[in-house]
Coordinates of C-alpha atoms in Angstrom, one line a residue:
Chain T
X1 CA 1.2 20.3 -2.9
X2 CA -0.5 17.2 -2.6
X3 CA -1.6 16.1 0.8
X4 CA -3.6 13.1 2.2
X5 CA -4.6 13.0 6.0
X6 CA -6.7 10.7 7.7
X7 CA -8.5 11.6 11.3
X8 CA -9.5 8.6 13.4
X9 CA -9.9 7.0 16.7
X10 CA -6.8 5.4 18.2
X11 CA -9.5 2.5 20.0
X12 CA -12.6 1.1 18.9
X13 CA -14.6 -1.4 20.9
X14 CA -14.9 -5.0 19.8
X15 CA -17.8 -5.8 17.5
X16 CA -18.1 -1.9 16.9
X17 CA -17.8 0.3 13.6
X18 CA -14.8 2.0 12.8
X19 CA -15.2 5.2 10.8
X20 CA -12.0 7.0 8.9
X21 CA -11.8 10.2 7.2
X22 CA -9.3 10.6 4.7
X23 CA -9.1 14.5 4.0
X24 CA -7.0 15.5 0.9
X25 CA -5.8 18.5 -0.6
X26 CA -3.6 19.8 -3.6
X27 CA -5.6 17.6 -5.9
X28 CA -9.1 16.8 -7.1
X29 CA -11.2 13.5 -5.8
X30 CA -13.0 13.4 -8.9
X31 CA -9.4 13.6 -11.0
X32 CA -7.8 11.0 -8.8
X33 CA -8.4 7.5 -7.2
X34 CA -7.9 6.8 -3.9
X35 CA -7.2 3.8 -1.9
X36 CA -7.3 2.2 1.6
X37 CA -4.7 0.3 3.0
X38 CA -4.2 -0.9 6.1
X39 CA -0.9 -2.8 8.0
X40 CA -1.3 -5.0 11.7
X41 CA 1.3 -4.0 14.0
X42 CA 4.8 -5.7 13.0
X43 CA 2.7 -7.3 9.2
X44 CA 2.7 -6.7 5.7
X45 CA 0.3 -4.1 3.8
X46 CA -3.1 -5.4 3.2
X47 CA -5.3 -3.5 -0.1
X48 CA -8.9 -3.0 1.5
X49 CA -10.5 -0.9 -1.4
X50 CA -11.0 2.3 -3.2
X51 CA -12.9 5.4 -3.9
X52 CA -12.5 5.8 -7.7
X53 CA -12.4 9.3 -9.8
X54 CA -15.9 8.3 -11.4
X55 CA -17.3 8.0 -7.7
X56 CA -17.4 4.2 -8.2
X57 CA -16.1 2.1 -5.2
X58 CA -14.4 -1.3 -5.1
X59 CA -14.0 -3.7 -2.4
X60 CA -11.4 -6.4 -1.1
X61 CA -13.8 -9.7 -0.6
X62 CA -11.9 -10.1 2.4
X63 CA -13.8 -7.7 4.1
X64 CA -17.1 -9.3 2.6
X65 CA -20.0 -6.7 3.6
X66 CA -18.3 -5.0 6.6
X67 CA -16.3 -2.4 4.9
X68 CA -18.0 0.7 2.8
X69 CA -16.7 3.5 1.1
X70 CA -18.1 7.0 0.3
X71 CA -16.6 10.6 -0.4
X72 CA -17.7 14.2 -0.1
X73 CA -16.2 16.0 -2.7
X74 CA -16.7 19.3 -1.6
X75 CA -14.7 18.8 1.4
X76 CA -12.3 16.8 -0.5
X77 CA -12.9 13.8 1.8
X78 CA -13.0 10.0 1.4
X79 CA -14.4 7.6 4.4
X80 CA -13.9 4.5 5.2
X81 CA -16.9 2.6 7.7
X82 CA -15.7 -0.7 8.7
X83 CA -18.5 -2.6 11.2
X84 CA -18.1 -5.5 13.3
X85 CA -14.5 -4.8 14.3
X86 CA -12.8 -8.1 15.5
X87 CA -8.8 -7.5 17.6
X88 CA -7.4 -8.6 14.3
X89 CA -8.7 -5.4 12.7
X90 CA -6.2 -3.5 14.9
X91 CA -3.8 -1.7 12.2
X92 CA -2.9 1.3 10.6
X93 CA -4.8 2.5 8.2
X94 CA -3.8 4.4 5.0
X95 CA -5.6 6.2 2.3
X96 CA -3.3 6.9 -0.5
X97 CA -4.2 8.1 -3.8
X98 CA -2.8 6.2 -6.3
X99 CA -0.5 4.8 -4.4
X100 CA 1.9 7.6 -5.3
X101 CA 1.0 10.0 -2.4
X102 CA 0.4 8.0 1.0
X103 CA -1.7 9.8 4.5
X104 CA 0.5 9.2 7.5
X105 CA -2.0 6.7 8.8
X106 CA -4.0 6.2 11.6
X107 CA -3.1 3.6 14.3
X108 CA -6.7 2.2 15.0
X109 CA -6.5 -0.3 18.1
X110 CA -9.9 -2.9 18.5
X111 CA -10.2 -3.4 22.3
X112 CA -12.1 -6.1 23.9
Chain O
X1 CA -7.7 -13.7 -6.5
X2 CA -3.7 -12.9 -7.9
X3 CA -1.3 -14.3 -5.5
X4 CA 2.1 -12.4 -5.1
X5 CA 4.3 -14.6 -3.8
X6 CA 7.4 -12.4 -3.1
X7 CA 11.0 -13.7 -2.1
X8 CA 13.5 -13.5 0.0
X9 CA 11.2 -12.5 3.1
X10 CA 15.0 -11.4 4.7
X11 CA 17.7 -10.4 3.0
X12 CA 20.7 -9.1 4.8
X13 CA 23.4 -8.0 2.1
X14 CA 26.2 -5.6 3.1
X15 CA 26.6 -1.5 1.9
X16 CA 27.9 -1.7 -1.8
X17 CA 25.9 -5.2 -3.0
X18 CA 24.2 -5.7 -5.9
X19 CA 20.7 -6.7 -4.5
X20 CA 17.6 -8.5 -6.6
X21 CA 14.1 -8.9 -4.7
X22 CA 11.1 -11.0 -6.3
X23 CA 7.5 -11.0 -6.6
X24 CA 6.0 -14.0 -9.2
X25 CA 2.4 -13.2 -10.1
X26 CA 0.0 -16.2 -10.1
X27 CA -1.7 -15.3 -13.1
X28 CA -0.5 -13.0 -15.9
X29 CA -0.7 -8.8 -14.9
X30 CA 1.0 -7.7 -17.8
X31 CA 3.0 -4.6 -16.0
X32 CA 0.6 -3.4 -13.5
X33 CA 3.3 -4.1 -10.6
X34 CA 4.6 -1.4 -8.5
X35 CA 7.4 -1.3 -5.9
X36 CA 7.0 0.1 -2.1
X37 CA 9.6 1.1 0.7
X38 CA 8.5 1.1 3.9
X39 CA 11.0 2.7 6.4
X40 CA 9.7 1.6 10.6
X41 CA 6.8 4.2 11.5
X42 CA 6.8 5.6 8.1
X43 CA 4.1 5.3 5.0
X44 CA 5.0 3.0 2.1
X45 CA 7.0 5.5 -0.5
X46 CA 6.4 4.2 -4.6
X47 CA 9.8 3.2 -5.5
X48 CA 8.5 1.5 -9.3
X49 CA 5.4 1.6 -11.5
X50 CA 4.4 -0.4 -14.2
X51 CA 7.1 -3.0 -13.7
X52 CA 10.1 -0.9 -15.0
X53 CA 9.5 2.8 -14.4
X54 CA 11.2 4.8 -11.6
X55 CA 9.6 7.0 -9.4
X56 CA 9.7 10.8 -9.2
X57 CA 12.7 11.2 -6.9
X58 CA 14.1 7.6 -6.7
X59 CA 17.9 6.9 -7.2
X60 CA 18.6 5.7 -10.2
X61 CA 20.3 2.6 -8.3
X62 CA 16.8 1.3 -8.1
X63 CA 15.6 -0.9 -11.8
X64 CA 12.7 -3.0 -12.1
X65 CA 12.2 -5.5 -14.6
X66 CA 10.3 -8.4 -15.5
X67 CA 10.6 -11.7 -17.3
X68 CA 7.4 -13.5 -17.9
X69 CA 5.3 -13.4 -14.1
X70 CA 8.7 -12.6 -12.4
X71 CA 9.3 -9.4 -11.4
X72 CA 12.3 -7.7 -9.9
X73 CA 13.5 -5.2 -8.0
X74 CA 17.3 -4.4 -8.0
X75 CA 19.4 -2.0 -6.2
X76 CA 22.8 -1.5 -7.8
X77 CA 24.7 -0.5 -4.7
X78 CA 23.3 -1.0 -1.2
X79 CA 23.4 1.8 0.7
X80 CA 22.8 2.6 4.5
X81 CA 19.5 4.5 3.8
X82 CA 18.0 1.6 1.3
X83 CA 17.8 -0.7 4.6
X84 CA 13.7 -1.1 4.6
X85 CA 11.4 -3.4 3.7
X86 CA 9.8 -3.5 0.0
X87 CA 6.5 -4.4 -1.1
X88 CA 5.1 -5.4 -4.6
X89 CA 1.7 -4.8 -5.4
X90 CA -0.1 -5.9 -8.1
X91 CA -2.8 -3.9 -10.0
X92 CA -4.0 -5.5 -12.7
X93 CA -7.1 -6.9 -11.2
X94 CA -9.1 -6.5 -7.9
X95 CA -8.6 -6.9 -5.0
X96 CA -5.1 -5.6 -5.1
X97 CA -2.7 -7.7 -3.4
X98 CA 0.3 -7.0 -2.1
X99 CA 3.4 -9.5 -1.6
X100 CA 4.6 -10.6 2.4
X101 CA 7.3 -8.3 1.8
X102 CA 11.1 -8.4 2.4
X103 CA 13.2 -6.9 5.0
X104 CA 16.7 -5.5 3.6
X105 CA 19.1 -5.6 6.5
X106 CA 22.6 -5.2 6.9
X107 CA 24.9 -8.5 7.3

């Protein structure tokens, strides 16, 4: 069946890089798309990119030049690197592939 | 970028009532709109895609439908386990965007 997990540190530092793995399995990377998503404590769901089939990525501007993502299909992984981590970057963050089959998340806090 | 400007951000209706939530695209995005439930702790579960279509596994109590940048989500007959909060997200275009959301509560 399908499955979407993603492994990642519960703190990060302020102004440090946050790095996500989103491992996946009953399906193939280069078949589907997969997204990030990512929701503040108590706020709505904010669209930060995606991985697509082809291997081409797409960004939210929001993120400007902080946020990139990359895959490895033989392990059937996706990543998310986020740099200069503000306390407003504290979330959880989702991978998802298209939007049908949603990770549990990973509650990333950014500490100061 | 497409705004998603979704309505009413609360909504408490009692078990049994017909309920209508909203999301009005900014710019036209045909029917690349989807539906989300998001139960507390839990990961957003796809309730709609492309404006009208239900899920795998959805009750048929839930509809969407659209007229012109409107589009609406309907629950027939509330009941206990629908109380959540919904999400639309549009597709059409990058970035993505999401509505604020609405939380369905019980009067």
């Amino acid at each position: 069946q399908v499955q979407l997990k993603e492994t990642g540190p519960d703190l990060v530092q302020l102004t440090q890089t946050l790095s996500i793995t989103c491992t996946v399995s009953g399906f193939s990377l280069t078949t589907y798309n997969v997204h990030w998503v990512r929701q503040p404590p108590g706020k709505g769901l904010e669209w930060m990119g995606a991985m697509w089939n082809g291997g081409g990525t797409d960004y939210n501007s929001a993120f400007k030049s902080r946020l990139s993502i990359s895959r490895d299909t033989s392990k059937s992984q996706v990543f998310l690197k986020m740099n200069s981590l503000q306390t407003d970057d504290t979330a959880k963050y989702f991978c998802a592939r298209q939007f049908q089959y949603w990770g549990q998340g990973v509650m990333v806090t950014v500490s100061s | 970028d497409i705004q998603m400007t979704q309505s009413p951000s609360s909504l408490p209706a009692s078990l049994g009532d017909r309920v209508t939530i909203t999301c009005r695209a900014s710019q036209d995005i045909g029917n690349y709109l989807r539906w989300f439930q998001q139960k507390p702790g839990k990961s957003p579960r796809l309730m709609i895609y492309g404006a009208t279509n239900l899920a795998a596994g959805v009750p048929s109590r839930f509809s969407g439908s659209r007229s012109g940048s409107d589009y609406s989500l309907t629950i027939s007959s509330l009941e206990s386990e629908d109380m959540a909060d919904y999400y639309c997200l549009q597709s059409k275009e990058s970035p993505f965007t999401f509505g604020a959301g609405t939380k369905l509560e019980l009067k």
